[in-house]
Each structure stands twice: as structure tokens, then as C-alpha cells.
Amino acid sequence: MIRTILIRLCYTGFIGSCLLAVWACGSSDQADYVPKPKGYPRIDLPVAEYVPMAPIHPYQFDVNKIARVLPDTFKRAEPHWIFVYYPTLKATVQLTYKPVQSLDNLRGMLADAYKLTAKHNVKAYSINQQRVQLRNGLSASLITLVGEVPTQFQFVTTDTSRHFLRGALYFDIATANDSLAPVIDYVKADMMRMLNTLTWK
């Protein structure tokens, strides 16, 4: 009888020790747990090769060979509004062109362009604007938006007398901008190529 009790006590003590050891290991693991950094799928970007855009608009510039120039299909689109679409990157540069009719008309178009940008203030961490002199002698306003916004880069350029052009980068998919950073930089470089090779007709 006494022997049976002793065996049971030893067995119970052994099980308790095992459970305590498992609990201690589990507690240690939880205390030392470090969340893994968020990973994103790798995006392979081709080397950019440029060709002149077909001369069918009042403006012309170089476009990347992987992009397709398409007419703007929005209901309110005007003549010479186009999409420069990147099928493999699911990215689009929307270009809106307007002829300048007067100084007041130009001021109105500039105001409208900045209003469109200001609409992103709610989700943008910051909106940075800079004016740059281009290699072709023109100047442009570059607008970079940081945050979970649908457009990350825009430009506005005009010769102040006849032509006005606005470009904005958009993506087909809604995802964290951190994961799109390489693609954003890639298309931004293309947009700068557009500006630096831009000519008016």
C-alpha cells in the first residue's frame, strides 16, 4: 500500500516537473519573441529603353518601350489626354493637356492642379513640391506625396502662353506604398525623362 502511494507520488511529481519545464520554456520563448519584419515580393524591373512617342499630339516626349500609350477613356477626358500604361507593373501615368487661352485661364488651370493634389492631404504624411529647370529649357513643378495615397508623384509644366501639361502616377492595385517603392522610383525616372525630352508643337 505504502509502496503504491510512493509510486503514485513519484509519478505525479515527474509529470508536474515536465509540465513546469514546458511552461518555463514557453514563457522564455514568449519573452524573447521578436516579430519578423514584413516582407514584400521581389519586383524585377527591366532596364529602361526609350523611344519617341508618336507625333499625334501638341506635345511629344520619349516613352519607355515597356509602356503603351493609350487614349484617356474617362468620361470627362478632353482631346490629347492620354495614359502611359505599364502592363507588367500595373502602373499608369495619366497626362492631361490643355491649351492656354489667356493668363487668367492659365492661373485657373494651375489652381485646379494644386486643388487636386491638396485632396490627398487626408492620407498623405507629407506633400513636397519643388520647381526644377529641365534640360530642354522648360521648367516644371514636381510634387511628391508620401503616405497611403493613390498617386505618389505628379508634375505640372507649361510654356505659359500656349501649352499646359499635368502628369500623375497611379497604380491599378491598392497596396502599401513601401512595397511599391522600387516601381515608384522606376516610373518617376520615366516621368523625368518625359519632361526632359518634352517638346511642344
Coordinates of N, CA and C in Angstrom, one line a residue:
M1 N 0.8 -1.2 0.0 CA 0.0 0.0 0.0 C 0.9 1.3 0.0
I2 N 1.8 1.3 1.0 CA 2.7 2.4 1.1 C 3.5 2.6 -0.2
R3 N 3.9 1.4 -0.7 CA 4.7 1.4 -1.9 C 4.0 2.0 -3.1
T4 N 2.7 1.6 -3.2 CA 1.8 2.2 -4.3 C 1.7 3.7 -4.2
I5 N 1.5 4.2 -2.9 CA 1.3 5.6 -2.7 C 2.6 6.3 -3.2
L6 N 3.8 5.7 -2.8 CA 5.1 6.4 -3.1 C 5.3 6.4 -4.6
I7 N 4.8 5.3 -5.3 CA 5.0 5.3 -6.8 C 4.1 6.4 -7.4
R8 N 2.9 6.5 -6.9 CA 2.0 7.5 -7.4 C 2.5 8.9 -7.2
L9 N 3.1 9.2 -6.0 CA 3.6 10.5 -5.7 C 4.8 10.8 -6.6
C10 N 5.7 9.8 -6.8 CA 6.8 10.0 -7.7 C 6.4 10.3 -9.1
Y11 N 5.3 9.5 -9.6 CA 4.8 9.7 -11.0 C 4.2 11.1 -11.1
T12 N 3.4 11.5 -10.1 CA 2.8 12.8 -10.1 C 3.8 13.9 -10.1
G13 N 4.9 13.7 -9.3 CA 6.0 14.7 -9.3 C 6.7 14.8 -10.6
F14 N 6.9 13.6 -11.2 CA 7.6 13.6 -12.5 C 6.8 14.4 -13.6
I15 N 5.4 14.1 -13.6 CA 4.6 14.8 -14.6 C 4.6 16.3 -14.3
G16 N 4.5 16.7 -13.0 CA 4.5 18.1 -12.7 C 5.8 18.8 -13.1
S17 N 6.9 18.1 -12.9 CA 8.2 18.7 -13.3 C 8.2 18.9 -14.8
C18 N 7.7 17.9 -15.6 CA 7.7 18.1 -17.0 C 6.8 19.2 -17.5
L19 N 5.6 19.3 -16.9 CA 4.8 20.5 -17.2 C 5.4 21.8 -16.9
L20 N 6.1 21.8 -15.7 CA 6.7 23.1 -15.3 C 7.8 23.4 -16.3
A21 N 8.6 22.4 -16.7 CA 9.7 22.7 -17.7 C 9.1 23.2 -19.0
V22 N 8.0 22.6 -19.5 CA 7.4 23.0 -20.7 C 6.9 24.5 -20.6
W23 N 6.3 24.7 -19.5 CA 5.7 26.1 -19.2 C 6.9 27.1 -19.2
A24 N 8.0 26.7 -18.5 CA 9.1 27.7 -18.4 C 9.7 27.9 -19.8
C25 N 9.8 26.9 -20.6 CA 10.3 27.1 -22.0 C 9.4 27.9 -22.8
G26 N 8.1 27.7 -22.6 CA 7.2 28.5 -23.4 C 7.2 30.0 -23.0
S27 N 7.4 30.2 -21.7 CA 7.5 31.6 -21.2 C 8.7 32.3 -21.7
S28 N 9.8 31.5 -21.7 CA 11.1 32.1 -22.2 C 10.9 32.5 -23.7
D29 N 10.3 31.6 -24.5 CA 10.1 31.8 -25.9 C 9.3 33.1 -26.1
Q30 N 8.2 33.2 -25.3 CA 7.3 34.4 -25.5 C 8.1 35.7 -25.1
A31 N 8.9 35.6 -24.1 CA 9.6 36.8 -23.6 C 10.6 37.2 -24.7
D32 N 11.2 36.2 -25.4 CA 12.3 36.5 -26.3 C 11.8 36.7 -27.8
Y33 N 10.4 36.6 -27.9 CA 9.9 36.6 -29.3 C 10.0 38.0 -29.9
V34 N 10.6 38.0 -31.1 CA 10.7 39.2 -31.9 C 10.0 39.0 -33.2
P35 N 9.0 39.9 -33.5 CA 8.2 39.7 -34.8 C 9.1 39.9 -36.0
K36 N 8.9 39.1 -37.0 CA 9.7 39.2 -38.2 C 9.3 40.4 -39.0
P37 N 10.3 41.1 -39.6 CA 10.0 42.2 -40.4 C 9.1 41.8 -41.6
K38 N 8.2 42.8 -42.0 CA 7.2 42.5 -43.0 C 8.0 42.4 -44.4
G39 N 7.8 41.3 -45.1 CA 8.4 41.2 -46.4 C 7.5 41.4 -47.6
Y40 N 8.1 41.8 -48.7 CA 7.3 42.0 -49.9 C 7.9 41.2 -51.0
P41 N 7.1 40.8 -52.0 CA 7.6 40.1 -53.1 C 8.6 40.9 -53.9
R42 N 9.6 40.2 -54.4 CA 10.7 40.9 -55.2 C 10.1 41.3 -56.5
I43 N 10.4 42.5 -57.0 CA 9.9 43.0 -58.3 C 11.1 43.2 -59.2
D44 N 11.2 42.5 -60.3 CA 12.3 42.6 -61.2 C 12.0 43.7 -62.2
L45 N 12.7 44.7 -62.3 CA 12.5 45.8 -63.2 C 13.4 45.8 -64.4
P46 N 12.9 45.9 -65.6 CA 13.8 45.9 -66.8 C 14.6 47.2 -66.9
V47 N 15.7 47.1 -67.6 CA 16.5 48.2 -68.0 C 15.6 49.1 -68.9
A48 N 15.5 50.4 -68.6 CA 14.7 51.3 -69.4 C 15.3 51.6 -70.7
E49 N 14.5 51.4 -71.8 CA 14.8 51.8 -73.1 C 13.8 52.7 -73.7
Y50 N 14.2 53.8 -74.3 CA 13.2 54.8 -74.6 C 13.1 55.0 -76.2
V51 N 11.9 55.3 -76.6 CA 11.6 55.7 -78.0 C 10.7 56.9 -78.0
P52 N 10.8 57.7 -79.1 CA 9.9 58.9 -79.2 C 8.5 58.5 -79.3
M53 N 7.6 59.2 -78.7 CA 6.2 59.0 -78.8 C 5.7 59.4 -80.2
A54 N 4.7 58.7 -80.7 CA 4.1 59.1 -82.0 C 3.7 60.6 -82.0
P55 N 4.0 61.3 -83.1 CA 3.8 62.7 -83.1 C 2.3 63.1 -83.5
I56 N 1.4 62.7 -82.6 CA -0.1 62.9 -82.9 C -0.7 63.9 -81.9
H57 N 0.1 64.5 -81.0 CA -0.5 65.4 -80.0 C 0.3 66.7 -80.1
P58 N -0.2 67.7 -79.4 CA 0.5 69.0 -79.4 C 1.8 69.0 -78.6
Y59 N 2.2 67.8 -78.1 CA 3.4 67.6 -77.3 C 4.0 66.3 -77.7
Q60 N 5.3 66.1 -77.4 CA 6.0 64.9 -77.7 C 7.1 64.7 -76.8
F61 N 7.3 63.4 -76.4 CA 8.4 63.1 -75.5 C 8.8 61.6 -75.6
D62 N 9.9 61.2 -75.0 CA 10.3 59.8 -75.0 C 9.5 59.0 -74.0
V63 N 9.2 57.8 -74.4 CA 8.5 56.8 -73.6 C 9.2 55.5 -73.5
N64 N 9.1 54.9 -72.3 CA 9.7 53.6 -72.1 C 9.1 52.5 -73.1
K65 N 9.9 51.7 -73.6 CA 9.4 50.6 -74.5 C 8.4 49.7 -73.9
I66 N 8.5 49.5 -72.6 CA 7.6 48.6 -72.0 C 6.2 49.2 -71.7
A67 N 6.1 50.5 -72.0 CA 4.8 51.2 -71.7 C 4.0 51.3 -73.0
R68 N 2.7 51.4 -72.9 CA 1.7 51.6 -74.0 C 1.1 52.9 -73.9
V69 N 1.0 53.7 -74.9 CA 0.3 55.0 -74.9 C -1.1 54.8 -75.4
L70 N -2.0 55.1 -74.5 CA -3.5 54.8 -74.8 C -4.3 56.1 -74.6
P71 N -5.4 56.2 -75.3 CA -6.2 57.4 -75.1 C -6.9 57.3 -73.8
D72 N -7.1 58.5 -73.1 CA -7.8 58.5 -71.8 C -9.3 58.2 -72.1
T73 N -9.8 57.2 -71.3 CA -11.1 56.7 -71.5 C -12.1 57.3 -70.5
F74 N -11.7 58.2 -69.6 CA -12.6 58.8 -68.7 C -13.7 59.6 -69.4
K75 N -14.9 59.7 -68.8 CA -16.0 60.3 -69.5 C -15.7 61.8 -69.7
R76 N -15.0 62.5 -68.8 CA -14.7 63.9 -69.0 C -13.4 64.2 -69.7
A77 N -12.8 63.2 -70.3 CA -11.5 63.3 -70.9 C -11.6 64.3 -72.1
E78 N -10.6 65.1 -72.3 CA -10.5 66.0 -73.4 C -9.5 65.5 -74.5
P79 N -9.6 66.1 -75.6 CA -8.6 65.8 -76.7 C -7.2 65.8 -76.2
H80 N -6.4 64.9 -76.5 CA -4.9 64.8 -76.2 C -4.7 64.5 -74.8
W81 N -5.7 64.0 -74.0 CA -5.4 63.3 -72.7 C -5.1 61.9 -73.0
I82 N -4.0 61.4 -72.4 CA -3.6 60.0 -72.6 C -3.2 59.3 -71.3
F83 N -3.1 58.0 -71.4 CA -2.5 57.2 -70.4 C -1.2 56.6 -71.0
V84 N -0.1 56.7 -70.2 CA 1.1 55.9 -70.5 C 1.0 54.7 -69.5
Y85 N 0.6 53.6 -70.0 CA 0.3 52.4 -69.2 C 1.4 51.4 -69.2
Y86 N 1.8 50.9 -68.0 CA 2.8 49.9 -67.8 C 2.1 48.5 -67.4
P87 N 1.8 47.7 -68.4 CA 1.1 46.4 -68.1 C 1.8 45.5 -67.1
T88 N 3.1 45.4 -67.2 CA 3.8 44.5 -66.3 C 3.9 45.0 -64.9
L89 N 3.8 46.4 -64.7 CA 4.0 47.0 -63.4 C 2.6 47.4 -62.8
K90 N 1.6 47.3 -63.6 CA 0.2 47.7 -63.2 C 0.2 49.2 -62.7
A91 N 0.9 50.0 -63.5 CA 1.1 51.4 -63.2 C 0.6 52.2 -64.4
T92 N 0.1 53.4 -64.2 CA -0.3 54.3 -65.2 C 0.1 55.8 -64.9
V93 N 0.6 56.4 -65.9 CA 0.8 57.9 -65.9 C -0.3 58.5 -66.7
Q94 N -1.1 59.3 -66.0 CA -2.2 60.0 -66.7 C -1.7 61.4 -67.0
L95 N -1.8 61.7 -68.3 CA -1.4 63.0 -68.8 C -2.6 63.8 -69.3
T96 N -2.8 65.0 -68.7 CA -3.9 65.9 -69.1 C -3.3 67.1 -69.7
Y97 N -3.7 67.4 -70.9 CA -3.2 68.5 -71.7 C -4.3 69.5 -71.9
K98 N -4.0 70.8 -71.8 CA -4.9 71.9 -72.1 C -4.2 73.0 -72.8
P99 N -4.9 73.6 -73.8 CA -4.3 74.7 -74.5 C -4.5 76.0 -73.6
V100 N -3.5 76.8 -73.5 CA -3.6 78.0 -72.7 C -4.2 79.1 -73.6
Q101 N -5.3 79.7 -73.1 CA -6.1 80.7 -73.9 C -5.8 82.1 -73.4
S102 N -5.5 82.2 -72.1 CA -5.2 83.6 -71.6 C -4.4 83.4 -70.2
L103 N -4.0 84.5 -69.7 CA -3.3 84.4 -68.4 C -4.2 83.9 -67.3
D104 N -5.4 84.5 -67.3 CA -6.4 84.1 -66.3 C -6.7 82.6 -66.4
N105 N -6.8 82.1 -67.7 CA -7.1 80.7 -68.0 C -6.0 79.8 -67.4
L106 N -4.7 80.3 -67.6 CA -3.6 79.5 -67.1 C -3.6 79.5 -65.5
R107 N -3.9 80.6 -64.9 CA -4.0 80.7 -63.4 C -5.0 79.7 -62.9
G108 N -6.2 79.6 -63.6 CA -7.2 78.7 -63.2 C -6.8 77.3 -63.3
M109 N -6.1 76.9 -64.4 CA -5.6 75.5 -64.6 C -4.6 75.2 -63.5
L110 N -3.7 76.1 -63.2 CA -2.7 75.8 -62.1 C -3.4 75.6 -60.8
A111 N -4.4 76.5 -60.5 CA -5.1 76.4 -59.2 C -5.8 75.0 -59.2
D112 N -6.4 74.6 -60.3 CA -7.1 73.3 -60.3 C -6.2 72.1 -60.1
A113 N -5.0 72.2 -60.6 CA -4.0 71.2 -60.5 C -3.6 71.1 -59.0
Y114 N -3.4 72.2 -58.3 CA -3.0 72.1 -56.9 C -4.1 71.7 -56.0
K115 N -5.3 72.0 -56.4 CA -6.5 71.6 -55.6 C -6.6 70.0 -55.7
L116 N -6.3 69.5 -56.9 CA -6.4 68.0 -57.0 C -5.3 67.4 -56.1
T117 N -4.2 68.0 -56.0 CA -3.1 67.5 -55.1 C -3.5 67.6 -53.7
A118 N -4.1 68.8 -53.3 CA -4.5 69.0 -51.9 C -5.5 68.0 -51.4
K119 N -6.3 67.4 -52.3 CA -7.3 66.4 -51.8 C -6.7 65.2 -51.1
H120 N -5.4 65.0 -51.4 CA -4.7 63.9 -50.8 C -4.1 64.2 -49.4
N121 N -4.4 65.4 -48.9 CA -3.8 65.8 -47.6 C -4.3 64.9 -46.5
V122 N -5.5 64.3 -46.6 CA -6.1 63.5 -45.6 C -5.2 62.3 -45.3
K123 N -4.7 61.6 -46.4 CA -3.9 60.4 -46.2 C -2.4 60.6 -46.4
A124 N -2.0 61.7 -46.9 CA -0.6 61.9 -47.2 C 0.1 62.3 -45.9
Y125 N 1.3 61.7 -45.6 CA 2.1 62.1 -44.5 C 2.8 63.5 -44.8
S126 N 3.1 63.6 -46.0 CA 3.7 64.9 -46.5 C 3.5 65.1 -48.0
I127 N 3.5 66.3 -48.4 CA 3.4 66.7 -49.8 C 4.6 67.7 -50.1
N128 N 5.5 67.2 -50.9 CA 6.7 68.1 -51.2 C 6.6 68.5 -52.6
Q129 N 6.8 69.8 -52.8 CA 6.8 70.4 -54.1 C 8.1 71.2 -54.4
Q130 N 8.6 71.0 -55.6 CA 9.8 71.7 -55.9 C 9.7 72.1 -57.4
R131 N 10.3 73.3 -57.7 CA 10.3 73.7 -59.1 C 11.7 73.4 -59.7
V132 N 11.8 72.8 -60.9 CA 13.1 72.4 -61.4 C 13.2 73.0 -62.8
Q133 N 14.4 73.2 -63.2 CA 14.7 73.6 -64.6 C 15.1 72.4 -65.4
L134 N 14.5 72.2 -66.5 CA 14.7 70.9 -67.3 C 15.8 71.1 -68.3
R135 N 16.4 70.0 -68.8 CA 17.4 70.1 -69.8 C 17.0 70.7 -71.1
N136 N 15.7 70.6 -71.4 CA 15.2 71.2 -72.6 C 14.9 72.7 -72.5
G137 N 15.2 73.3 -71.4 CA 15.0 74.7 -71.2 C 13.7 75.0 -70.6
L138 N 12.8 74.1 -70.5 CA 11.5 74.3 -69.8 C 11.7 74.2 -68.3
S139 N 10.6 74.5 -67.6 CA 10.6 74.3 -66.1 C 9.4 73.5 -65.8
A140 N 9.4 72.9 -64.6 CA 8.3 72.1 -64.1 C 8.2 72.1 -62.6
S141 N 7.0 72.0 -62.1 CA 6.7 71.8 -60.7 C 6.6 70.3 -60.5
L142 N 7.4 69.7 -59.6 CA 7.4 68.3 -59.2 C 6.7 68.2 -57.8
I143 N 5.8 67.3 -57.7 CA 5.1 67.1 -56.4 C 5.2 65.6 -56.0
T144 N 5.8 65.4 -54.9 CA 6.0 64.0 -54.3 C 5.1 63.9 -53.1
L145 N 4.3 62.8 -53.1 CA 3.4 62.6 -52.0 C 3.8 61.3 -51.2
V146 N 3.9 61.4 -49.9 CA 4.3 60.3 -49.1 C 3.1 59.9 -48.2
G147 N 2.9 58.6 -48.2 CA 1.8 58.0 -47.4 C 0.9 57.1 -48.3
E148 N -0.2 56.6 -47.7 CA -1.0 55.7 -48.4 C -2.0 56.4 -49.3
V149 N -1.4 56.9 -50.4 CA -2.1 57.8 -51.3 C -2.2 57.1 -52.7
P150 N -3.2 57.4 -53.5 CA -3.3 56.7 -54.8 C -2.3 57.2 -55.8
T151 N -1.8 58.4 -55.7 CA -0.8 59.0 -56.6 C 0.4 59.4 -55.8
Q152 N 1.6 59.0 -56.2 CA 2.8 59.2 -55.4 C 3.7 60.3 -56.0
F153 N 3.4 60.6 -57.3 CA 4.3 61.6 -58.0 C 3.5 62.3 -59.1
Q154 N 3.6 63.6 -59.1 CA 2.9 64.4 -60.2 C 3.9 65.5 -60.7
F155 N 3.5 66.0 -61.9 CA 4.2 67.1 -62.4 C 3.3 68.0 -63.1
V156 N 3.6 69.3 -63.2 CA 2.9 70.3 -63.9 C 3.9 71.1 -64.7
T157 N 3.7 71.3 -66.0 CA 4.6 72.1 -66.8 C 3.8 72.9 -67.8
T158 N 4.3 74.1 -68.2 CA 3.6 75.0 -69.1 C 4.7 75.9 -69.8
D159 N 4.3 76.3 -71.0 CA 5.2 77.4 -71.6 C 4.6 78.8 -71.3
T160 N 3.5 78.8 -70.5 CA 2.8 80.0 -70.1 C 2.0 80.7 -71.2
S161 N 2.2 80.3 -72.4 CA 1.5 81.1 -73.5 C 0.5 80.2 -74.3
R162 N 0.9 78.9 -74.5 CA 0.1 78.1 -75.4 C -0.2 76.7 -74.8
H163 N 0.7 76.1 -74.0 CA 0.5 74.7 -73.6 C 0.6 74.5 -72.1
F164 N -0.2 73.6 -71.6 CA -0.3 73.2 -70.2 C -0.4 71.7 -70.1
L165 N 0.5 71.0 -69.3 CA 0.5 69.6 -69.2 C 0.7 69.2 -67.8
R166 N -0.2 68.3 -67.4 CA -0.1 67.7 -66.0 C 0.1 66.2 -66.1
G167 N 1.0 65.6 -65.3 CA 1.2 64.2 -65.3 C 1.0 63.7 -63.9
A168 N 0.4 62.5 -63.7 CA 0.2 61.9 -62.4 C 0.3 60.4 -62.4
L169 N 1.1 59.8 -61.5 CA 1.3 58.4 -61.4 C 0.2 57.7 -60.6
Y170 N -0.4 56.6 -61.1 CA -1.4 55.9 -60.4 C -1.0 54.4 -60.5
F171 N -1.5 53.6 -59.6 CA -1.4 52.1 -59.6 C -2.8 51.4 -59.7
D172 N -2.8 50.3 -60.4 CA -4.1 49.6 -60.5 C -4.4 48.9 -59.2
I173 N -3.4 48.6 -58.4 CA -3.7 47.8 -57.2 C -3.6 48.7 -55.9
A174 N -4.3 48.4 -54.9 CA -4.3 49.1 -53.6 C -3.4 48.3 -52.7
T175 N -2.2 48.8 -52.4 CA -1.3 48.1 -51.5 C -0.4 49.1 -50.9
A176 N 0.4 48.7 -49.9 CA 1.3 49.6 -49.1 C 2.3 50.2 -50.1
N177 N 2.5 51.5 -50.0 CA 3.4 52.1 -50.9 C 4.9 51.7 -50.6
D178 N 5.2 51.2 -49.4 CA 6.5 50.6 -49.2 C 6.8 49.5 -50.1
S179 N 5.9 48.7 -50.4 CA 6.1 47.5 -51.3 C 6.3 48.0 -52.7
L180 N 5.8 49.2 -53.1 CA 5.8 49.7 -54.4 C 7.0 50.6 -54.7
A181 N 7.8 50.9 -53.6 CA 8.8 51.9 -53.7 C 9.8 51.7 -54.9
P182 N 10.2 50.5 -55.3 CA 11.1 50.3 -56.4 C 10.4 50.7 -57.7
V183 N 9.1 50.3 -57.8 CA 8.3 50.6 -59.0 C 8.1 52.1 -59.1
I184 N 7.7 52.8 -58.0 CA 7.5 54.2 -58.0 C 8.8 54.9 -58.5
D185 N 9.9 54.5 -58.0 CA 11.2 55.2 -58.4 C 11.4 55.0 -59.9
Y186 N 11.1 53.8 -60.4 CA 11.3 53.4 -61.8 C 10.5 54.3 -62.7
V187 N 9.2 54.4 -62.4 CA 8.3 55.2 -63.2 C 8.6 56.7 -63.0
K188 N 9.0 57.1 -61.8 CA 9.4 58.5 -61.6 C 10.5 58.9 -62.6
A189 N 11.5 58.0 -62.7 CA 12.6 58.2 -63.6 C 12.1 58.4 -65.1
D190 N 11.1 57.6 -65.4 CA 10.5 57.7 -66.8 C 9.8 59.0 -66.9
M191 N 9.1 59.5 -65.9 CA 8.4 60.8 -65.9 C 9.4 61.9 -66.1
M192 N 10.5 61.8 -65.4 CA 11.5 62.8 -65.6 C 12.1 62.8 -67.0
R193 N 12.2 61.6 -67.6 CA 12.6 61.5 -69.0 C 11.6 62.2 -69.9
M194 N 10.3 62.0 -69.6 CA 9.3 62.6 -70.4 C 9.5 64.2 -70.4
L195 N 9.7 64.7 -69.2 CA 9.8 66.1 -69.0 C 11.0 66.7 -69.7
N196 N 12.1 66.0 -69.6 CA 13.4 66.4 -70.1 C 13.5 66.3 -71.6
T197 N 12.6 65.5 -72.2 CA 12.6 65.4 -73.7 C 11.3 66.0 -74.3
L198 N 10.5 66.7 -73.5 CA 9.3 67.3 -73.9 C 9.5 68.4 -74.9
T199 N 8.7 68.3 -76.0 CA 8.7 69.5 -77.0 C 7.2 69.8 -77.3
W200 N 7.0 71.0 -77.5 CA 5.6 71.5 -77.9 C 5.5 71.7 -79.4
K201 N 4.3 71.6 -79.9 CA 4.1 71.8 -81.3 C 3.2 73.1 -81.5

